[in-house]
């Protein structure tokens, strides 16, 4: 039961859950649900050092800015690459989430981070949130938060396996008794697949496209398993030979060939985690199946390909894009009962000079 102090503080501050993702940052607020879902992009004016735009408006500027304005992604492969810009982005998002529900005190914040990040990276996340106005900061690993968000029985002596395919990294984790038994963080996710598509079109079609076009191709016609009917779409880019604009037709087979090696590596990584997992836990996973969350879970044919390769039932979570931030929201409703699921408290972190 929450203490009188906690009840008092919750009346005068906001509880905020944040999924600090490479591609998108989502913010959950107590009593409101998910109030912010914005791309993790910030546009910076290099002449003045000021933030020009954050989120979707900054993403729309990618590849279209003048020389003195740069669209920056402060989160690379799940960790902070530009501390000051990330701090500005968090402050903007927290303010945007709280503008219609002001409080006297700074919010309590639960932030989801990739599994296996270092103490330095963890402290950077904590400090960025504190500097952005948070009163208390709790850190939780994304696969654990996702498991809580989709309602898996993480506190029971039953093994559950979650594969969180995000923008910069993929987290593979086996969870039991409120903790992670084994996990692996892989640098193969949505951004890597986009780069694979860009490279394939450059090599096979001699045409250069941008990240946004590659993302559209992946979403619209991406398919990694046997499709019932062929998919295709026209793609416009710059001809590498003439330097002039050119349009080509790309099919789902082209996308499958482009991203095939990365998908195979992802499958091998899942197999490696299963191989080092205790047999009793593996038997639970074989019975219950593997749960896919994150934006990559929506890729066509991924469920069927994983089932065919792993011989284990695969479940795509409902609304997989928001699983992590929903889990952060559940944790905030009763932080004490999820204490084992959180990464160590700030006081327990080693001192870093």
mmCIF file of C-alpha atoms in Angstrom:
data_model
loop_
_atom_site.group_PDB
_atom_site.id
_atom_site.type_symbol
_atom_site.label_atom_id
_atom_site.label_comp_id
_atom_site.label_asym_id
_atom_site.label_seq_id
_atom_site.Cartn_x
_atom_site.Cartn_y
_atom_site.Cartn_z
ATOM 1 C CA UNK A 1 0.000 0.000 0.000
ATOM 2 C CA UNK A 2 1.336 3.404 -0.942
ATOM 3 C CA UNK A 3 2.546 5.533 1.957
ATOM 4 C CA UNK A 4 0.807 8.758 2.972
ATOM 5 C CA UNK A 5 3.850 10.651 1.633
ATOM 6 C CA UNK A 6 3.539 8.979 -1.785
ATOM 7 C CA UNK A 7 -0.197 9.692 -1.913
ATOM 8 C CA UNK A 8 0.435 13.322 -1.016
ATOM 9 C CA UNK A 9 3.175 13.703 -3.657
ATOM 10 C CA UNK A 10 1.064 12.038 -6.349
ATOM 11 C CA UNK A 11 -1.635 14.688 -5.827
ATOM 12 C CA UNK A 12 0.752 17.513 -6.620
ATOM 13 C CA UNK A 13 2.943 15.931 -9.327
ATOM 14 C CA UNK A 14 2.467 13.930 -12.502
ATOM 15 C CA UNK A 15 3.486 10.328 -13.030
ATOM 16 C CA UNK A 16 5.070 9.950 -16.466
ATOM 17 C CA UNK A 17 6.190 6.792 -18.284
ATOM 18 C CA UNK A 18 8.598 7.229 -21.206
ATOM 19 C CA UNK A 19 9.679 4.794 -23.913
ATOM 20 C CA UNK A 20 12.904 6.459 -25.047
ATOM 21 C CA UNK A 21 13.196 4.830 -28.443
ATOM 22 C CA UNK A 22 15.601 5.284 -31.343
ATOM 23 C CA UNK A 23 12.764 5.882 -33.811
ATOM 24 C CA UNK A 24 9.920 7.167 -31.605
ATOM 25 C CA UNK A 25 9.520 8.420 -28.053
ATOM 26 C CA UNK A 26 6.207 7.725 -26.328
ATOM 27 C CA UNK A 27 4.948 9.355 -23.138
ATOM 28 C CA UNK A 28 2.280 7.918 -20.819
ATOM 29 C CA UNK A 29 0.594 9.982 -18.109
ATOM 30 C CA UNK A 30 -1.462 8.797 -15.157
ATOM 31 C CA UNK A 31 -5.152 9.329 -15.792
ATOM 32 C CA UNK A 32 -4.571 10.235 -19.441
ATOM 33 C CA UNK A 33 -2.886 7.217 -21.047
ATOM 34 C CA UNK A 34 -0.476 7.758 -23.948
ATOM 35 C CA UNK A 35 -0.400 11.502 -24.551
ATOM 36 C CA UNK A 36 2.696 11.853 -26.761
ATOM 37 C CA UNK A 37 3.934 9.677 -29.630
ATOM 38 C CA UNK A 38 6.604 11.604 -31.506
ATOM 39 C CA UNK A 39 9.657 10.667 -33.619
ATOM 40 C CA UNK A 40 12.949 10.946 -31.705
ATOM 41 C CA UNK A 41 14.231 13.761 -33.910
ATOM 42 C CA UNK A 42 15.297 17.306 -33.006
ATOM 43 C CA UNK A 43 16.044 20.126 -35.472
ATOM 44 C CA UNK A 44 18.871 22.406 -34.282
ATOM 45 C CA UNK A 45 19.918 25.809 -35.635
ATOM 46 C CA UNK A 46 23.725 25.555 -35.737
ATOM 47 C CA UNK A 47 24.177 29.326 -35.921
ATOM 48 C CA UNK A 48 22.376 30.023 -32.647
ATOM 49 C CA UNK A 49 22.386 26.578 -31.029
ATOM 50 C CA UNK A 50 18.620 26.838 -30.478
ATOM 51 C CA UNK A 51 16.107 24.019 -30.906
ATOM 52 C CA UNK A 52 13.949 24.742 -33.961
ATOM 53 C CA UNK A 53 11.558 21.782 -33.804
ATOM 54 C CA UNK A 54 11.035 18.506 -31.935
ATOM 55 C CA UNK A 55 9.260 15.310 -32.934
ATOM 56 C CA UNK A 56 7.160 14.995 -36.086
ATOM 57 C CA UNK A 57 7.802 18.544 -37.252
ATOM 58 C CA UNK A 58 11.569 17.897 -36.977
ATOM 59 C CA UNK A 59 11.279 14.549 -38.775
ATOM 60 C CA UNK A 60 9.504 16.267 -41.663
ATOM 61 C CA UNK A 61 12.659 18.369 -42.043
ATOM 62 C CA UNK A 62 14.980 15.355 -42.527
ATOM 63 C CA UNK A 63 16.808 15.764 -45.821
ATOM 64 C CA UNK A 64 15.063 19.078 -46.491
ATOM 65 C CA UNK A 65 16.871 21.577 -44.252
ATOM 66 C CA UNK A 66 19.135 24.493 -45.207
ATOM 67 C CA UNK A 67 22.799 24.255 -44.306
ATOM 68 C CA UNK A 68 22.546 25.917 -40.875
ATOM 69 C CA UNK A 69 19.648 23.732 -39.636
ATOM 70 C CA UNK A 70 20.425 20.110 -38.846
ATOM 71 C CA UNK A 71 17.881 17.414 -37.969
ATOM 72 C CA UNK A 72 19.518 15.339 -35.205
ATOM 73 C CA UNK A 73 18.591 11.916 -33.820
ATOM 74 C CA UNK A 74 19.792 12.122 -30.187
ATOM 75 C CA UNK A 75 19.140 8.401 -29.590
ATOM 76 C CA UNK A 76 21.344 6.046 -31.629
ATOM 77 C CA UNK A 77 20.947 2.274 -31.217
ATOM 78 C CA UNK A 78 18.924 2.785 -28.055
ATOM 79 C CA UNK A 79 21.409 4.973 -26.172
ATOM 80 C CA UNK A 80 21.936 8.723 -25.902
ATOM 81 C CA UNK A 81 24.399 9.998 -28.505
ATOM 82 C CA UNK A 82 23.825 13.732 -27.925
ATOM 83 C CA UNK A 83 23.149 14.443 -24.251
ATOM 84 C CA UNK A 84 22.180 18.119 -24.523
ATOM 85 C CA UNK A 85 19.795 17.591 -27.433
ATOM 86 C CA UNK A 86 18.227 14.565 -25.706
ATOM 87 C CA UNK A 87 17.742 16.634 -22.561
ATOM 88 C CA UNK A 88 15.987 19.347 -24.588
ATOM 89 C CA UNK A 89 13.797 16.724 -26.255
ATOM 90 C CA UNK A 90 12.785 15.161 -22.934
ATOM 91 C CA UNK A 91 12.021 18.570 -21.427
ATOM 92 C CA UNK A 92 9.842 19.413 -24.433
ATOM 93 C CA UNK A 93 7.959 16.099 -24.310
ATOM 94 C CA UNK A 94 7.413 16.198 -20.534
ATOM 95 C CA UNK A 95 6.168 19.786 -20.792
ATOM 96 C CA UNK A 96 3.905 18.882 -23.708
ATOM 97 C CA UNK A 97 2.471 15.935 -21.792
ATOM 98 C CA UNK A 98 1.887 18.022 -18.668
ATOM 99 C CA UNK A 99 0.589 21.245 -20.226
ATOM 100 C CA UNK A 100 -3.072 20.326 -19.771
ATOM 101 C CA UNK A 101 -2.490 18.863 -16.286
ATOM 102 C CA UNK A 102 -0.073 21.166 -14.396
ATOM 103 C CA UNK A 103 1.309 20.224 -10.963
ATOM 104 C CA UNK A 104 3.426 21.948 -8.349
ATOM 105 C CA UNK A 105 6.160 19.301 -8.249
ATOM 106 C CA UNK A 106 8.211 17.675 -10.995
ATOM 107 C CA UNK A 107 6.944 14.291 -12.226
ATOM 108 C CA UNK A 108 7.958 10.792 -11.195
ATOM 109 C CA UNK A 109 9.314 9.195 -14.362
ATOM 110 C CA UNK A 110 9.806 5.575 -15.428
ATOM 111 C CA UNK A 111 12.004 5.272 -18.534
ATOM 112 C CA UNK A 112 12.433 2.151 -20.643
ATOM 113 C CA UNK A 113 15.982 1.474 -21.909
ATOM 114 C CA UNK A 114 17.498 -1.416 -23.937
ATOM 115 C CA UNK A 115 18.732 -4.412 -21.977
ATOM 116 C CA UNK A 116 22.439 -4.629 -21.312
ATOM 117 C CA UNK A 117 23.270 -0.919 -21.494
ATOM 118 C CA UNK A 118 26.276 0.213 -19.459
ATOM 119 C CA UNK A 119 26.228 2.125 -16.174
ATOM 120 C CA UNK A 120 27.472 5.220 -18.000
ATOM 121 C CA UNK A 121 24.641 5.033 -20.543
ATOM 122 C CA UNK A 122 22.132 4.395 -17.775
ATOM 123 C CA UNK A 123 23.343 7.388 -15.794
ATOM 124 C CA UNK A 124 23.114 9.556 -18.917
ATOM 125 C CA UNK A 125 19.428 8.639 -19.260
ATOM 126 C CA UNK A 126 18.790 9.338 -15.579
ATOM 127 C CA UNK A 127 20.619 12.677 -15.637
ATOM 128 C CA UNK A 128 18.864 13.785 -18.832
ATOM 129 C CA UNK A 129 15.464 13.103 -17.245
ATOM 130 C CA UNK A 130 16.449 14.839 -13.979
ATOM 131 C CA UNK A 131 17.703 17.905 -15.865
ATOM 132 C CA UNK A 132 14.480 17.906 -17.881
ATOM 133 C CA UNK A 133 12.504 18.395 -14.656
ATOM 134 C CA UNK A 134 11.824 14.905 -13.280
ATOM 135 C CA UNK A 135 11.594 14.589 -9.476
ATOM 136 C CA UNK A 136 12.254 10.845 -9.302
ATOM 137 C CA UNK A 137 13.588 8.635 -12.096
ATOM 138 C CA UNK A 138 13.217 4.866 -12.342
ATOM 139 C CA UNK A 139 14.924 2.847 -15.090
ATOM 140 C CA UNK A 140 13.439 -0.378 -16.478
ATOM 141 C CA UNK A 141 14.700 -2.612 -19.256
ATOM 142 C CA UNK A 142 12.444 -2.460 -22.294
ATOM 143 C CA UNK A 143 11.680 -6.205 -22.639
ATOM 144 C CA UNK A 144 10.659 -6.298 -18.967
ATOM 145 C CA UNK A 145 8.458 -3.226 -19.377
ATOM 146 C CA UNK A 146 6.943 -4.702 -22.558
ATOM 147 C CA UNK A 147 6.175 -7.979 -20.776
ATOM 148 C CA UNK A 148 4.377 -6.031 -18.039
ATOM 149 C CA UNK A 149 2.584 -3.926 -20.646
ATOM 150 C CA UNK A 150 1.137 -6.929 -22.492
ATOM 151 C CA UNK A 151 0.103 -8.654 -19.272
ATOM 152 C CA UNK A 152 2.568 -11.550 -19.030
ATOM 153 C CA UNK A 153 2.841 -13.195 -15.562
ATOM 154 C CA UNK A 154 6.362 -11.951 -14.891
ATOM 155 C CA UNK A 155 6.181 -12.514 -11.116
ATOM 156 C CA UNK A 156 5.222 -16.190 -11.413
ATOM 157 C CA UNK A 157 7.717 -19.080 -11.647
ATOM 158 C CA UNK A 158 6.863 -19.401 -15.333
ATOM 159 C CA UNK A 159 9.239 -18.591 -18.179
ATOM 160 C CA UNK A 160 8.163 -15.950 -20.703
ATOM 161 C CA UNK A 161 10.127 -14.872 -23.787
ATOM 162 C CA UNK A 162 9.848 -11.414 -25.328
ATOM 163 C CA UNK A 163 11.462 -10.158 -28.539
ATOM 164 C CA UNK A 164 11.312 -6.358 -28.754
ATOM 165 C CA UNK A 165 12.192 -5.260 -32.304
ATOM 166 C CA UNK A 166 12.633 -1.503 -32.155
ATOM 167 C CA UNK A 167 14.204 1.123 -34.372
ATOM 168 C CA UNK A 168 17.853 0.884 -33.306
ATOM 169 C CA UNK A 169 18.105 -2.394 -31.388
ATOM 170 C CA UNK A 170 16.310 -5.681 -30.821
ATOM 171 C CA UNK A 171 16.034 -7.035 -27.279
ATOM 172 C CA UNK A 172 15.626 -10.766 -26.780
ATOM 173 C CA UNK A 173 14.821 -11.644 -23.162
ATOM 174 C CA UNK A 174 13.628 -14.609 -21.130
ATOM 175 C CA UNK A 175 11.788 -13.533 -17.971
ATOM 176 C CA UNK A 176 10.795 -15.462 -14.835
ATOM 177 C CA UNK A 177 10.063 -14.607 -11.175
ATOM 178 C CA UNK A 178 10.198 -10.865 -11.759
ATOM 179 C CA UNK A 179 13.659 -10.849 -13.336
ATOM 180 C CA UNK A 180 15.443 -11.429 -16.627
ATOM 181 C CA UNK A 181 16.947 -14.927 -16.822
ATOM 182 C CA UNK A 182 18.889 -14.276 -20.027
ATOM 183 C CA UNK A 183 18.845 -11.422 -22.500
ATOM 184 C CA UNK A 184 20.658 -10.226 -25.574
ATOM 185 C CA UNK A 185 20.731 -6.840 -27.249
ATOM 186 C CA UNK A 186 21.256 -6.916 -31.022
ATOM 187 C CA UNK A 187 22.023 -3.962 -33.276
ATOM 188 C CA UNK A 188 19.636 -5.276 -35.934
ATOM 189 C CA UNK A 189 16.270 -3.528 -36.005
ATOM 190 C CA UNK A 190 14.204 -1.137 -38.101
ATOM 191 C CA UNK A 191 17.027 1.291 -38.977
ATOM 192 C CA UNK A 192 19.323 -1.566 -40.069
ATOM 193 C CA UNK A 193 16.588 -2.949 -42.332
ATOM 194 C CA UNK A 194 16.129 0.511 -43.873
ATOM 195 C CA UNK A 195 19.859 0.707 -44.583
ATOM 196 C CA UNK A 196 19.743 -2.760 -46.138
ATOM 197 C CA UNK A 197 17.022 -1.575 -48.527
ATOM 198 C CA UNK A 198 19.008 1.563 -49.424
ATOM 199 C CA UNK A 199 22.131 -0.521 -50.150
ATOM 200 C CA UNK A 200 20.205 -3.079 -52.213
ATOM 201 C CA UNK A 201 18.589 -0.454 -54.445
ATOM 202 C CA UNK A 202 21.922 1.301 -54.864
ATOM 203 C CA UNK A 203 23.636 -1.931 -55.952
ATOM 204 C CA UNK A 204 20.864 -3.562 -57.978
ATOM 205 C CA UNK A 205 18.971 -0.611 -59.467
ATOM 206 C CA UNK A 206 21.769 2.017 -59.388
ATOM 207 C CA UNK A 207 19.375 4.415 -57.688
ATOM 208 C CA UNK A 208 19.871 6.380 -54.476
ATOM 209 C CA UNK A 209 17.000 6.835 -52.010
ATOM 210 C CA UNK A 210 16.738 8.328 -48.519
ATOM 211 C CA UNK A 211 15.837 6.823 -45.142
ATOM 212 C CA UNK A 212 12.226 7.993 -45.304
ATOM 213 C CA UNK A 213 11.676 6.322 -48.691
ATOM 214 C CA UNK A 214 13.292 3.100 -47.440
ATOM 215 C CA UNK A 215 10.968 3.145 -44.423
ATOM 216 C CA UNK A 216 7.945 3.577 -46.721
ATOM 217 C CA UNK A 217 9.082 0.628 -48.855
ATOM 218 C CA UNK A 218 9.501 -1.585 -45.773
ATOM 219 C CA UNK A 219 6.080 -0.680 -44.390
ATOM 220 C CA UNK A 220 4.144 -0.856 -47.667
ATOM 221 C CA UNK A 221 5.551 -3.944 -49.385
ATOM 222 C CA UNK A 222 7.992 -5.539 -46.911
ATOM 223 C CA UNK A 223 7.379 -9.305 -46.598
ATOM 224 C CA UNK A 224 9.854 -11.890 -45.271
ATOM 225 C CA UNK A 225 7.764 -15.042 -45.847
ATOM 226 C CA UNK A 226 5.838 -16.571 -48.711
ATOM 227 C CA UNK A 227 3.198 -14.071 -49.780
ATOM 228 C CA UNK A 228 -0.198 -14.947 -51.249
ATOM 229 C CA UNK A 229 0.036 -12.222 -53.868
ATOM 230 C CA UNK A 230 3.042 -10.194 -55.062
ATOM 231 C CA UNK A 231 3.395 -6.624 -53.826
ATOM 232 C CA UNK A 232 5.082 -3.768 -55.637
ATOM 233 C CA UNK A 233 5.391 0.002 -55.503
ATOM 234 C CA UNK A 234 7.002 2.757 -57.594
ATOM 235 C CA UNK A 235 10.089 4.305 -55.997
ATOM 236 C CA UNK A 236 11.667 7.607 -56.989
ATOM 237 C CA UNK A 237 15.292 8.462 -56.401
ATOM 238 C CA UNK A 238 18.459 9.784 -58.018
ATOM 239 C CA UNK A 239 20.094 7.777 -60.796
ATOM 240 C CA UNK A 240 23.706 7.132 -59.765
ATOM 241 C CA UNK A 241 24.896 7.107 -63.385
ATOM 242 C CA UNK A 242 23.146 10.155 -64.864
ATOM 243 C CA UNK A 243 22.551 12.060 -61.629
ATOM 244 C CA UNK A 244 18.961 12.700 -62.742
ATOM 245 C CA UNK A 245 15.696 11.652 -61.049
ATOM 246 C CA UNK A 246 14.456 8.180 -61.976
ATOM 247 C CA UNK A 247 11.551 5.943 -60.997
ATOM 248 C CA UNK A 248 11.766 2.162 -60.603
ATOM 249 C CA UNK A 249 9.278 -0.494 -59.514
ATOM 250 C CA UNK A 250 10.321 -2.419 -56.388
ATOM 251 C CA UNK A 251 8.656 -5.723 -55.418
ATOM 252 C CA UNK A 252 8.307 -7.566 -52.120
ATOM 253 C CA UNK A 253 10.864 -10.118 -53.382
ATOM 254 C CA UNK A 254 13.396 -7.304 -53.705
ATOM 255 C CA UNK A 255 12.751 -6.266 -50.096
ATOM 256 C CA UNK A 256 12.948 -9.886 -48.912
ATOM 257 C CA UNK A 257 16.336 -10.298 -50.598
ATOM 258 C CA UNK A 258 17.548 -6.941 -49.259
ATOM 259 C CA UNK A 259 16.800 -7.650 -45.599
ATOM 260 C CA UNK A 260 17.173 -11.448 -45.669
ATOM 261 C CA UNK A 261 20.659 -11.570 -44.136
ATOM 262 C CA UNK A 262 19.679 -9.304 -41.231
ATOM 263 C CA UNK A 263 16.532 -11.337 -40.527
ATOM 264 C CA UNK A 264 18.590 -14.564 -40.547
ATOM 265 C CA UNK A 265 21.021 -13.012 -38.046
ATOM 266 C CA UNK A 266 18.075 -12.035 -35.847
ATOM 267 C CA UNK A 267 16.756 -15.611 -35.880
ATOM 268 C CA UNK A 268 20.207 -16.978 -34.980
ATOM 269 C CA UNK A 269 20.416 -14.562 -32.040
ATOM 270 C CA UNK A 270 17.053 -15.770 -30.708
ATOM 271 C CA UNK A 271 18.280 -19.369 -31.023
ATOM 272 C CA UNK A 272 21.431 -18.513 -29.065
ATOM 273 C CA UNK A 273 19.389 -17.076 -26.176
ATOM 274 C CA UNK A 274 17.208 -20.206 -26.135
ATOM 275 C CA UNK A 275 20.316 -22.426 -26.097
ATOM 276 C CA UNK A 276 21.647 -20.882 -22.860
ATOM 277 C CA UNK A 277 18.245 -20.777 -21.127
ATOM 278 C CA UNK A 278 17.566 -23.428 -18.417
ATOM 279 C CA UNK A 279 15.556 -26.408 -19.759
ATOM 280 C CA UNK A 280 12.583 -25.862 -17.416
ATOM 281 C CA UNK A 281 12.216 -22.299 -18.648
ATOM 282 C CA UNK A 282 12.580 -23.410 -22.272
ATOM 283 C CA UNK A 283 9.725 -25.872 -21.775
ATOM 284 C CA UNK A 284 7.522 -23.002 -20.580
ATOM 285 C CA UNK A 285 8.496 -20.942 -23.643
ATOM 286 C CA UNK A 286 7.736 -23.872 -25.966
ATOM 287 C CA UNK A 287 4.283 -24.186 -24.417
ATOM 288 C CA UNK A 288 3.434 -20.468 -24.152
ATOM 289 C CA UNK A 289 5.321 -19.230 -27.199
ATOM 290 C CA UNK A 290 7.392 -16.131 -27.931
ATOM 291 C CA UNK A 291 5.841 -12.659 -27.822
ATOM 292 C CA UNK A 292 6.848 -10.067 -30.416
ATOM 293 C CA UNK A 293 6.620 -6.355 -29.544
ATOM 294 C CA UNK A 294 7.969 -3.155 -31.066
ATOM 295 C CA UNK A 295 7.447 -1.713 -34.530
ATOM 296 C CA UNK A 296 9.382 -4.526 -36.210
ATOM 297 C CA UNK A 297 6.747 -7.020 -35.038
ATOM 298 C CA UNK A 298 4.420 -5.559 -37.687
ATOM 299 C CA UNK A 299 6.656 -6.638 -40.594
ATOM 300 C CA UNK A 300 4.664 -8.935 -42.881
ATOM 301 C CA UNK A 301 5.507 -12.619 -42.643
ATOM 302 C CA UNK A 302 7.791 -12.257 -39.609
ATOM 303 C CA UNK A 303 5.504 -14.297 -37.342
ATOM 304 C CA UNK A 304 5.260 -17.123 -39.899
ATOM 305 C CA UNK A 305 9.016 -17.089 -40.618
ATOM 306 C CA UNK A 306 9.897 -17.263 -36.915
ATOM 307 C CA UNK A 307 7.453 -20.144 -36.369
ATOM 308 C CA UNK A 308 8.910 -22.005 -39.364
ATOM 309 C CA UNK A 309 12.516 -21.467 -38.200
ATOM 310 C CA UNK A 310 12.177 -21.843 -34.413
ATOM 311 C CA UNK A 311 9.352 -24.423 -34.210
ATOM 312 C CA UNK A 312 7.830 -22.409 -31.359
ATOM 313 C CA UNK A 313 4.433 -20.610 -31.360
ATOM 314 C CA UNK A 314 4.824 -16.881 -32.053
ATOM 315 C CA UNK A 315 2.387 -14.240 -30.785
ATOM 316 C CA UNK A 316 2.356 -10.644 -32.015
ATOM 317 C CA UNK A 317 1.259 -8.495 -29.057
ATOM 318 C CA UNK A 318 -1.760 -6.263 -29.423
ATOM 319 C CA UNK A 319 -0.603 -2.728 -30.290
ATOM 320 C CA UNK A 320 3.083 -3.764 -30.152
ATOM 321 C CA UNK A 321 4.343 -0.207 -30.692
ATOM 322 C CA UNK A 322 3.074 0.933 -27.279
ATOM 323 C CA UNK A 323 3.830 -2.173 -25.186
ATOM 324 C CA UNK A 324 6.904 -0.683 -23.445
ATOM 325 C CA UNK A 325 5.293 2.625 -22.474
ATOM 326 C CA UNK A 326 2.123 0.839 -21.291
ATOM 327 C CA UNK A 327 4.335 -1.296 -19.063
ATOM 328 C CA UNK A 328 5.950 1.851 -17.661
ATOM 329 C CA UNK A 329 2.464 3.097 -16.836
ATOM 330 C CA UNK A 330 1.604 -0.119 -14.989
ATOM 331 C CA UNK A 331 4.846 0.157 -12.981
ATOM 332 C CA UNK A 332 3.968 3.726 -11.956
ATOM 333 C CA UNK A 333 0.654 2.606 -10.500
ATOM 334 C CA UNK A 334 2.570 0.636 -7.850
ATOM 335 C CA UNK A 335 6.331 1.155 -7.987
ATOM 336 C CA UNK A 336 6.977 -0.796 -4.786
ATOM 337 C CA UNK A 337 5.485 -4.044 -6.105
ATOM 338 C CA UNK A 338 7.630 -3.847 -9.266
ATOM 339 C CA UNK A 339 10.848 -2.983 -7.447
ATOM 340 C CA UNK A 340 12.556 -6.214 -8.563
ATOM 341 C CA UNK A 341 11.774 -5.431 -12.205
ATOM 342 C CA UNK A 342 13.521 -2.046 -12.047
ATOM 343 C CA UNK A 343 17.225 -1.554 -12.643
ATOM 344 C CA UNK A 344 19.031 -0.644 -9.402
ATOM 345 C CA UNK A 345 18.201 2.631 -7.684
ATOM 346 C CA UNK A 346 20.319 5.734 -8.166
ATOM 347 C CA UNK A 347 21.954 5.275 -4.775
ATOM 348 C CA UNK A 348 23.125 1.795 -5.782
ATOM 349 C CA UNK A 349 24.804 2.908 -9.008
ATOM 350 C CA UNK A 350 28.611 2.855 -8.857
ATOM 351 C CA UNK A 351 30.354 6.200 -8.626
ATOM 352 C CA UNK A 352 31.732 7.269 -12.010
ATOM 353 C CA UNK A 353 34.498 9.843 -12.235
#
